[in-house]
PDB file of C-alpha atoms in Angstrom:
ATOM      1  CA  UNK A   1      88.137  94.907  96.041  1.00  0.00           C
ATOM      2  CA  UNK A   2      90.956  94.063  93.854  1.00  0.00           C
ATOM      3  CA  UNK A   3      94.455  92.924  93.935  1.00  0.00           C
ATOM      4  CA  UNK A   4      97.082  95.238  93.602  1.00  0.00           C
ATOM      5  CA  UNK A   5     100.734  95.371  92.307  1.00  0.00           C
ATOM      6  CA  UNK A   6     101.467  98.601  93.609  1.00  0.00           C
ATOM      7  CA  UNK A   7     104.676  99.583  95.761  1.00  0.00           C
ATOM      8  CA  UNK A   8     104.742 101.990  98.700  1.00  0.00           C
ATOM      9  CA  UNK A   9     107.372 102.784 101.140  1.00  0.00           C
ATOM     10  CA  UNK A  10     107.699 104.626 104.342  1.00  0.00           C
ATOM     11  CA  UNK A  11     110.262 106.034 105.982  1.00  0.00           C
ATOM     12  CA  UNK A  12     110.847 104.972 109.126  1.00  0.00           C
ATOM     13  CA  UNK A  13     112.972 107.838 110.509  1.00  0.00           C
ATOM     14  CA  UNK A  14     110.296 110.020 111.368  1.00  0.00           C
ATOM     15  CA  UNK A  15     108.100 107.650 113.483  1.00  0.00           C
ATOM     16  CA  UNK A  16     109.247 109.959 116.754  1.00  0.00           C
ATOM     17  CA  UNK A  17     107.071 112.846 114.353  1.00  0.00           C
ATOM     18  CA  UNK A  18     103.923 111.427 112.907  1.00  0.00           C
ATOM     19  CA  UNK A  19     102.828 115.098 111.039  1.00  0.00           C
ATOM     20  CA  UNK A  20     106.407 114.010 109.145  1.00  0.00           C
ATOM     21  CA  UNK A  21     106.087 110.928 107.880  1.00  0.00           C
ATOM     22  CA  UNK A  22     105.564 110.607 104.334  1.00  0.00           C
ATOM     23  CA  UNK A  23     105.098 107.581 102.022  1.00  0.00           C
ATOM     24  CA  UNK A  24     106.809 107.046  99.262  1.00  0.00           C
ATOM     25  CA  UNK A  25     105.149 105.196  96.100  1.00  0.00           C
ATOM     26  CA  UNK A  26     107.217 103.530  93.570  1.00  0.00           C
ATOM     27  CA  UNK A  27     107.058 103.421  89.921  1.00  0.00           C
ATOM     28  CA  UNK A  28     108.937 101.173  87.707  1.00  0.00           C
ATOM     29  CA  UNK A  29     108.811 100.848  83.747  1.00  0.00           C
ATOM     30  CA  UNK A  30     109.821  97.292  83.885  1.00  0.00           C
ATOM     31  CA  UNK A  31     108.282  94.059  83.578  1.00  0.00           C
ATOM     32  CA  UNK A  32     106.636  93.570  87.082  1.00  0.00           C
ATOM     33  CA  UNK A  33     104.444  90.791  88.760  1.00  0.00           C
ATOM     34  CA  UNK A  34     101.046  90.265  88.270  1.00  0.00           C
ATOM     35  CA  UNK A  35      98.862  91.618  90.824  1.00  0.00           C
ATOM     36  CA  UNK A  36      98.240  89.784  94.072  1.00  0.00           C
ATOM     37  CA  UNK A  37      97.413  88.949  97.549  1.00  0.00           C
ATOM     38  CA  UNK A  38      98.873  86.294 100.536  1.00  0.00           C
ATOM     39  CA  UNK A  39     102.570  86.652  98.858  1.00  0.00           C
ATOM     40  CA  UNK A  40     105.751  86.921 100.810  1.00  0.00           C
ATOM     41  CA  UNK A  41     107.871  90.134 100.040  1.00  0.00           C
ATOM     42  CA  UNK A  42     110.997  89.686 101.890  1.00  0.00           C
ATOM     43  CA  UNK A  43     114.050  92.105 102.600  1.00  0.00           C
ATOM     44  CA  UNK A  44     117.694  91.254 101.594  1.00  0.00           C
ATOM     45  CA  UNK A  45     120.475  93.356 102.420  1.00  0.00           C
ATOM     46  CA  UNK A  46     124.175  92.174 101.932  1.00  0.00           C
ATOM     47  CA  UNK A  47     122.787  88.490 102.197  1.00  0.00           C
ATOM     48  CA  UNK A  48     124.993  86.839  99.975  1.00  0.00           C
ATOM     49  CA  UNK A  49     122.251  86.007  97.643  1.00  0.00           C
ATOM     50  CA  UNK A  50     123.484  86.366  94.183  1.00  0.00           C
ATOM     51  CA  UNK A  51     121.474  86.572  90.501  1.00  0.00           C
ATOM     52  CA  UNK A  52     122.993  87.390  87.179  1.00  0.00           C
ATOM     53  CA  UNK A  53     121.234  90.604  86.092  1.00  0.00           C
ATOM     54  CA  UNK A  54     122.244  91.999  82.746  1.00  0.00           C
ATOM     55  CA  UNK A  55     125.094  89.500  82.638  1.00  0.00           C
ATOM     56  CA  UNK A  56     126.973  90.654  85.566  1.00  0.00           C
ATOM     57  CA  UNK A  57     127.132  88.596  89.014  1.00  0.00           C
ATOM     58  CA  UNK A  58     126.179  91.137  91.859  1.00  0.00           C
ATOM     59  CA  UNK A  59     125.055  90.415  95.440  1.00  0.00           C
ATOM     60  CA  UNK A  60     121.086  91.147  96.113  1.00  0.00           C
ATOM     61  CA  UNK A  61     120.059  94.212  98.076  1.00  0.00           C
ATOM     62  CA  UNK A  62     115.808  94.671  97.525  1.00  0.00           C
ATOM     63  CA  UNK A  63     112.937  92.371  97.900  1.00  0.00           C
ATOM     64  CA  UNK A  64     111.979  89.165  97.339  1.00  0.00           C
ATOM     65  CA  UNK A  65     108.396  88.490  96.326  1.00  0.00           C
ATOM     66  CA  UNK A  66     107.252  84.601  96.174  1.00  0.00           C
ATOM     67  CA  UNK A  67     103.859  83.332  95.681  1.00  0.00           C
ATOM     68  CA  UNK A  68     100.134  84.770  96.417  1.00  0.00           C
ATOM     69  CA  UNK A  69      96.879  84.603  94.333  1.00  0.00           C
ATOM     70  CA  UNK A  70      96.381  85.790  91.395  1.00  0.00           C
ATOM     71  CA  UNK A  71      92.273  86.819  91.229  1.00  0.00           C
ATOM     72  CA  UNK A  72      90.570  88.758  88.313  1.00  0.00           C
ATOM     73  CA  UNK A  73      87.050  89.959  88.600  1.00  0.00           C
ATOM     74  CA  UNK A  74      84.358  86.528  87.433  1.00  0.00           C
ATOM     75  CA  UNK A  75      87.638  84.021  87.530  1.00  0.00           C
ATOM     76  CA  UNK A  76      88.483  81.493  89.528  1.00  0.00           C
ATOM     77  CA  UNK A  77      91.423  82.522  91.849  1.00  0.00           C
ATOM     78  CA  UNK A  78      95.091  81.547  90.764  1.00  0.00           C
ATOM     79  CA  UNK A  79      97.697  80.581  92.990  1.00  0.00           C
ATOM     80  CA  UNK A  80     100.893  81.569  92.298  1.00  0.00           C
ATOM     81  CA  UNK A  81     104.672  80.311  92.713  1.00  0.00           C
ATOM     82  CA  UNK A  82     106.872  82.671  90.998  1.00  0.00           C
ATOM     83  CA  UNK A  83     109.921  84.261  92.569  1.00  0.00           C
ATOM     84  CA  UNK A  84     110.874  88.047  91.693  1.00  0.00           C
ATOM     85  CA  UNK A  85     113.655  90.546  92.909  1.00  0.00           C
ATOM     86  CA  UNK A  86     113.364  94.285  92.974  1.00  0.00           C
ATOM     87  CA  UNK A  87     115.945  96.165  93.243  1.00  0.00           C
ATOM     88  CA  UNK A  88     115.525  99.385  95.425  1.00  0.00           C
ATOM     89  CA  UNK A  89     117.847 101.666  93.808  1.00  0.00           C
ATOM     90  CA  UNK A  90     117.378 101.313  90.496  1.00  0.00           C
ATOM     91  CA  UNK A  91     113.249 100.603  90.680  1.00  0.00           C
ATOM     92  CA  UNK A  92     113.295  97.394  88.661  1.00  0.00           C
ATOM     93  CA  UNK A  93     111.942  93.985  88.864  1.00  0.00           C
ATOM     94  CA  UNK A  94     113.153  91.115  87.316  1.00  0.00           C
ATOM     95  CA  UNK A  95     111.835  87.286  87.496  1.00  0.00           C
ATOM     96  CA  UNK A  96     113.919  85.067  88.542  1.00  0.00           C
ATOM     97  CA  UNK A  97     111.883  81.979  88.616  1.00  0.00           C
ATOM     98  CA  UNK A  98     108.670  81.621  86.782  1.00  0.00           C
ATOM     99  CA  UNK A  99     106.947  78.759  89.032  1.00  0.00           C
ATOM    100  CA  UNK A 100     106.559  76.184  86.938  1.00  0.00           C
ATOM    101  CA  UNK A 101     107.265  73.500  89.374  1.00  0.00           C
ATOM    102  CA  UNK A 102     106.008  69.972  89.982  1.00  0.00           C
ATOM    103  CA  UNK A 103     106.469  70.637  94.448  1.00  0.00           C
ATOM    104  CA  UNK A 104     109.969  68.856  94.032  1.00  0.00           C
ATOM    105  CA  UNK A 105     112.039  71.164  92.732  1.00  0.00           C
ATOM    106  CA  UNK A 106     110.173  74.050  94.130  1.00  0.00           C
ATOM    107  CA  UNK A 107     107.339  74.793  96.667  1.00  0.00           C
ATOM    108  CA  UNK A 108     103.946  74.545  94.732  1.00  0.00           C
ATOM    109  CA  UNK A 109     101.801  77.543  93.715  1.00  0.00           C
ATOM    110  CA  UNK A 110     100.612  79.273  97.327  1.00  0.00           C
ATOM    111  CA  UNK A 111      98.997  81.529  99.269  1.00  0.00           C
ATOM    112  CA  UNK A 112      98.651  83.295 102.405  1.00  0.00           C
ATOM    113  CA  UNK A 113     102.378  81.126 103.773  1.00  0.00           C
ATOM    114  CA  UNK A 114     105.233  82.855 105.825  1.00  0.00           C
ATOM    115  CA  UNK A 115     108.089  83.722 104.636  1.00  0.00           C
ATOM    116  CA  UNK A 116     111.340  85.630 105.802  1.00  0.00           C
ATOM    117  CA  UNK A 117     114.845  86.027 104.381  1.00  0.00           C
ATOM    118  CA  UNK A 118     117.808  85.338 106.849  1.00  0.00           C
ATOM    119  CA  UNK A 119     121.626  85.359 105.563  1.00  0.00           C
ATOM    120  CA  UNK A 120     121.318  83.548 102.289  1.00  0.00           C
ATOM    121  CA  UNK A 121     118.260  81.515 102.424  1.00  0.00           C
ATOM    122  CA  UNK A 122     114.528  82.646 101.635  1.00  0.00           C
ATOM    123  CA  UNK A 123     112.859  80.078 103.826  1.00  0.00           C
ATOM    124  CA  UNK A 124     108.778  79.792 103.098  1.00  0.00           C
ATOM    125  CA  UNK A 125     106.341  77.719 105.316  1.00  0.00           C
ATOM    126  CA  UNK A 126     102.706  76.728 105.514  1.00  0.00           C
ATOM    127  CA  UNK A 127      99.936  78.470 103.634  1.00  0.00           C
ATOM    128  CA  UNK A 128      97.132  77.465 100.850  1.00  0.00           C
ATOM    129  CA  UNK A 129      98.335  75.105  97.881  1.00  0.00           C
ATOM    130  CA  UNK A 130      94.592  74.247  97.064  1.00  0.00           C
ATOM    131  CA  UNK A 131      91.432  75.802  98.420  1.00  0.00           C
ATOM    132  CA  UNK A 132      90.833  72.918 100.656  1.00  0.00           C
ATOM    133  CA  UNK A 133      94.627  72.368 101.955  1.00  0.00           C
ATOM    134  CA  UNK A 134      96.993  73.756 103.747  1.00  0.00           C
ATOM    135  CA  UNK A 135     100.668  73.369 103.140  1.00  0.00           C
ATOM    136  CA  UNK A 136     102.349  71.221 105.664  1.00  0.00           C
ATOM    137  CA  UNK A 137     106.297  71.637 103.825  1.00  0.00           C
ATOM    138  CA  UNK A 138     109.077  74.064 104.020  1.00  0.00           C
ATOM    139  CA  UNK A 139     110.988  75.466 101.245  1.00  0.00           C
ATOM    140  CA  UNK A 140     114.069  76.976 101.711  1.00  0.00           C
ATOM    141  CA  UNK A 141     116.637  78.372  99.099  1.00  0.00           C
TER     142      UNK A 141
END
């Protein structure tokens, strides 16, 4: 197996009617993260989160990816602590925090933690930050 960074959807409206449920699969032309597995991809809608995309200060309304492992066939696996949006409507992604943290300022590359959005905070917990340990702090931002 492999990693993937694909997107899929489904719509929920036509649970009631299996034979009419259809996935949708997204494809985007922007920069996008790498592939991966054990990440957190977490909803906001009108959560008061807000990012400066193409200079202009809007509120969030996509996903939140954080985190995962990185693996690539005859390498050791990476673990990952990057934070990107996508944005639903317009099928973008943009990176809004590369990872690069010494666990002070930021959790530490991991894998396989929870995390869920509620009102304004992205709140992660638990998980692998080595191969032998498992996380024992919680991030929220």
């Amino acid at each position: 197996g492999f990693a993937s960074s694909e997107l899929w959807s489904l719509s929920l409206d036509q649970l009631s009617s299996p034979e009419n449920m259809q996935w949708r699969h997204y494809s985007y032309s922007s920069v996008a993260p790498s592939p991966r597995s054990g990440h957190t991809l977490a909803p906001i809608e009108d959560s008061g989160f807000i990012v400066d995309l193409d200079f202009s200060k809007k509120p969030l309304d996509g996903l939140l990816l954080f985190g995962g492992t990185f693996v690539q066939p005859d390498e050791e696996p990476l673990l990952l602590a990057d934070l990107w949006y996508f944005d639903i409507g317009k099928e973008f992604w943009v990176q809004l925090d590369d990872g690069f943290h010494d666990g002070e300022d930021g959790p530490p590359p991991t894998s396989n933690h929870l995390g869920i959005s509620r009102g304004s905070s992205l709140i992660i917990t638990g998980g692998y930050c080595t191969a032998e340990a498992v996380a024992d702090v919680h991030w929220h931002a």
